[in-house]
Coordinates of C-alpha atoms in Angstrom, one line a residue:
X1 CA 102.9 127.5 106.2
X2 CA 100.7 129.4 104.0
X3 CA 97.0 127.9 102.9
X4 CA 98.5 124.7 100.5
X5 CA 102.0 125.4 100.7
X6 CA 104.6 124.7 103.2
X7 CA 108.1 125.6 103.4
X8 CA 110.7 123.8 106.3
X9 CA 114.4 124.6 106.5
X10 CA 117.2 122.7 109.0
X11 CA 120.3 122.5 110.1
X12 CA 122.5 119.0 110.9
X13 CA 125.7 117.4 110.8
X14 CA 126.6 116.2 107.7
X15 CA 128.8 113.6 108.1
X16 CA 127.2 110.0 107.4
X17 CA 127.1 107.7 110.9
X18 CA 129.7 105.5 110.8
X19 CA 129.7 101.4 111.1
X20 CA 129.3 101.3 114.8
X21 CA 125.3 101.4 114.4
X22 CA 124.7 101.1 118.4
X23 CA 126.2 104.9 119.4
X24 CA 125.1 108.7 118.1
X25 CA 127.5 109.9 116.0
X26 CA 128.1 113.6 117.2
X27 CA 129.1 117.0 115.0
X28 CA 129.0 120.2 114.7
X29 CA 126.3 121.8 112.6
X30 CA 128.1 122.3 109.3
X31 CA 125.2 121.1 106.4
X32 CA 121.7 122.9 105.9
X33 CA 118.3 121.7 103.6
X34 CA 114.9 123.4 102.5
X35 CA 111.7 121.7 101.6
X36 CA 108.8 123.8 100.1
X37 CA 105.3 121.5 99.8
X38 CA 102.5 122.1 98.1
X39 CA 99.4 120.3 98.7
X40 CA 97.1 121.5 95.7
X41 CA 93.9 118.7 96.4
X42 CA 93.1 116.3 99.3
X43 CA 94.8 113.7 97.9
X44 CA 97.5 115.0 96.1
X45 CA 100.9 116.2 97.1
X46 CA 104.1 117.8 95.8
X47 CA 107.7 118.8 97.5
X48 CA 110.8 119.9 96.0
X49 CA 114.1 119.8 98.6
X50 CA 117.8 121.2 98.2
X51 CA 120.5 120.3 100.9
X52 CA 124.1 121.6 100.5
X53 CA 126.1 118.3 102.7
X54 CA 130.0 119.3 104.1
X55 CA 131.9 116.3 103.8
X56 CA 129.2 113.4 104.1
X57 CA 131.5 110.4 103.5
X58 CA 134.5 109.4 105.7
X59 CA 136.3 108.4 102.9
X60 CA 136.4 111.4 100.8
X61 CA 136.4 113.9 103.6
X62 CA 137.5 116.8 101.6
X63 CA 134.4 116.4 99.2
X64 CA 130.9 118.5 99.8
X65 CA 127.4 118.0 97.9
X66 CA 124.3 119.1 97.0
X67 CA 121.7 117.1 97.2
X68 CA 118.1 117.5 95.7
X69 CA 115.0 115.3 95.6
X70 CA 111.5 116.2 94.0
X71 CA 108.1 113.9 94.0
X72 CA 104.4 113.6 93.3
X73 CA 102.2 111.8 95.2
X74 CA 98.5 110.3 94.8
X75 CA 96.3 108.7 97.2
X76 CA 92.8 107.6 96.1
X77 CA 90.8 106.2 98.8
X78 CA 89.1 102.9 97.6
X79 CA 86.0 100.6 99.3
X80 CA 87.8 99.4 102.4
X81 CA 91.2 100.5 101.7
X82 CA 93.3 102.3 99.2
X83 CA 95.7 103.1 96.2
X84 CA 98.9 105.3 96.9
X85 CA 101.2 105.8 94.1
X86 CA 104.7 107.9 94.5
X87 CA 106.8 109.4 91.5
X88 CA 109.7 110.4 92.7
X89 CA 113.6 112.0 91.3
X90 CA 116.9 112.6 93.4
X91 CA 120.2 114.1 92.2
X92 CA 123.3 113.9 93.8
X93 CA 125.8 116.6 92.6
X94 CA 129.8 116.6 93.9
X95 CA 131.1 119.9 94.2
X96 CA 134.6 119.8 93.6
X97 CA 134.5 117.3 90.4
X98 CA 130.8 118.7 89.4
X99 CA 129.8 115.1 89.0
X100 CA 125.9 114.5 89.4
X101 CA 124.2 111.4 89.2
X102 CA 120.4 110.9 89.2
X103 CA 118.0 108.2 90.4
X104 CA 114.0 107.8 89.9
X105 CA 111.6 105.7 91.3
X106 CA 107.9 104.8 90.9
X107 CA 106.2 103.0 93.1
X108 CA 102.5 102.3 94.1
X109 CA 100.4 100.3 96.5
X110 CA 96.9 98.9 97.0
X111 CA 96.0 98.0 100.3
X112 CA 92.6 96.6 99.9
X113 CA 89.8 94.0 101.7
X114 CA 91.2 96.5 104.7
X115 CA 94.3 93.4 105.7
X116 CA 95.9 93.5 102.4
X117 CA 98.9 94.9 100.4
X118 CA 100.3 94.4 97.5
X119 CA 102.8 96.8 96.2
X120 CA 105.5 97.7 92.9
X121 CA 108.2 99.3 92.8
X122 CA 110.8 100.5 89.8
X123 CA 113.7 102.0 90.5
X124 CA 116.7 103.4 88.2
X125 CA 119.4 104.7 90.0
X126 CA 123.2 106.1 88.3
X127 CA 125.9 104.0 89.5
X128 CA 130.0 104.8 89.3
X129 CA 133.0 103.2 88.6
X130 CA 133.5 103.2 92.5
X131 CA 131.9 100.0 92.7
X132 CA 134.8 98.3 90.8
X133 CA 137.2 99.4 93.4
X134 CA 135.3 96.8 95.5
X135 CA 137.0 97.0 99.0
X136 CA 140.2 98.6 97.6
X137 CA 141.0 102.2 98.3
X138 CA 141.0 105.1 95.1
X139 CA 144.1 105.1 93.7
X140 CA 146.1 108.3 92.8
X141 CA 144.4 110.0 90.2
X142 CA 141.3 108.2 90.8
X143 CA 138.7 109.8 88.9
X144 CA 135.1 109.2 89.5
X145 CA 132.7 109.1 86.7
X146 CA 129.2 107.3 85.7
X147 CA 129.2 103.7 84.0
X148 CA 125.6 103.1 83.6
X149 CA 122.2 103.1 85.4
X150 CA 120.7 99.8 87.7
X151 CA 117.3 99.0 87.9
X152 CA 115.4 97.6 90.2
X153 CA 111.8 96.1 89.7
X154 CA 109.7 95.2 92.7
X155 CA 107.1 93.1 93.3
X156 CA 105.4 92.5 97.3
X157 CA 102.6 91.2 99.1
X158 CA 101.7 91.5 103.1
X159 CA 98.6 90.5 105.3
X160 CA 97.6 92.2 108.5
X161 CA 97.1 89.7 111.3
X162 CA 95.4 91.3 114.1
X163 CA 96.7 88.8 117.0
X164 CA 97.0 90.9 120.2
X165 CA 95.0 94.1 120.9
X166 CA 96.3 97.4 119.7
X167 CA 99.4 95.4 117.7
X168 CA 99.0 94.4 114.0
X169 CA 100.8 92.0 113.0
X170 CA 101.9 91.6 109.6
X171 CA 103.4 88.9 107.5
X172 CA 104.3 89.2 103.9
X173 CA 107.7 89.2 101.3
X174 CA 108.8 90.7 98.2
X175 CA 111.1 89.4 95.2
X176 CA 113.4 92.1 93.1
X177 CA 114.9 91.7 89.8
X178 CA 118.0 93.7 89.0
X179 CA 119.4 94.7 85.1
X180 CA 122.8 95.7 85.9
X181 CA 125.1 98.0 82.9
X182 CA 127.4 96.3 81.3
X183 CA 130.5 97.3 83.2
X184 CA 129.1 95.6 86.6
X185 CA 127.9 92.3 85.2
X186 CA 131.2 90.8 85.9
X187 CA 130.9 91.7 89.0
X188 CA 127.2 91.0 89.7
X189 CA 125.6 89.2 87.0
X190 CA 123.2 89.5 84.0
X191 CA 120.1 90.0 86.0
X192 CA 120.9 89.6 89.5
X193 CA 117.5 89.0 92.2
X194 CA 117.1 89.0 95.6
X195 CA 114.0 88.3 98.1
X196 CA 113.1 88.6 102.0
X197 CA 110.1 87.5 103.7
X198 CA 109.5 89.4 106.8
X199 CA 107.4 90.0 109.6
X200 CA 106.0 93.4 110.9
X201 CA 104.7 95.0 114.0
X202 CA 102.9 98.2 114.1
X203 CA 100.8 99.9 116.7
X204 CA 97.0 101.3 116.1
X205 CA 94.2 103.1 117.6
X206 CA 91.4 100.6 116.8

């Protein structure tokens, strides 16, 4: 770390956990990433990362990546609360075919009257004709290769209930709204959507 900047480097198994979510998936350190942050204002911050994965995904074991995210982000403190905002791009690049697909994403939220969030999120992401296999394995000669980009557009809302001392409880939901390319729609529909409403725990100092 030197004066606004930061640089942080690691080592880890890179080999995705499998479906048994309950255990710790084990592995010899075989995948490495750096991160170099630069935090020009108080309330501004930038980071650039590269990762080089061995053979992330079970079903293409032979396959390696490189992996490489970059964002922006704002905070500006408001009259009992505040408005954070995230710009943010990721690549994806397969080293044996050299196919890279990108995905980007905006968000921002307001938290304001101190118990209240509101938040929106856009999201555009490359997508492959993988997904047509479905559940079906590649065939021979399989060869991976972009169809089209999904999007993904947020909107949210949450309240902080402060019910037991030291635990805030909060209570909100969001709706998204998909736009799918033309090779999926089939599959997934025009404009597929999707919602949750949830409930959330967090501990603070107050």
């Amino acid at each position: 770390m030197y004066k606004l900047a930061r640089i942080e480097a690691s080592g880890f198994h890179g080999r995705e956990p499998d479906e048994f979510r309950w255990d710790i998936d084990s592995g010899k350190i075989d995948s490495w990433s750096i991160r170099a942050t630069v935090n020009p204002a108080q309330n501004w911050s930038a980071q650039y990362s590269f990762a080089h994965l061995t053979s992330p995904e079970a079903l293409h074991p032979e396959e390696d990546l490189q992996r490489m995210t970059a964002s922006i982000m704002y905070n500006r403190p408001m009259a009992r609360g505040n408005w954070a905002s995230t710009l943010l791009w990721g690549r994806n690049r397969t080293l044996d075919t050299g196919l890279a697909s990108n995905g980007y994403l905006a968000e921002s939220t307001i938290r304001f009257a101190e118990r209240n969030y509101i938040w929106g999120r856009i999201e555009s992401a490359d997508r492959t004709d993988e997904l047509l296999l479905r559940h079906r394995a590649d065939s021979a000669g399989f060869q991976e290769k972009i169809i089209g980009r999904v999007q993904a557009y947020t909107i949210g809302f949450e309240r902080d209930l402060h019910l037991v001392p030291h635990l805030a409880t909060g209570v909100g939901g969001q709706l998204s709204v998909y736009s799918t390319p033309d090779a999926l729609k089939a599959q997934y529909g025009n404009h597929p959507a999707g919602g949750v409403i949830f409930i959330r725990f967090r501990p603070y100092s107050k």
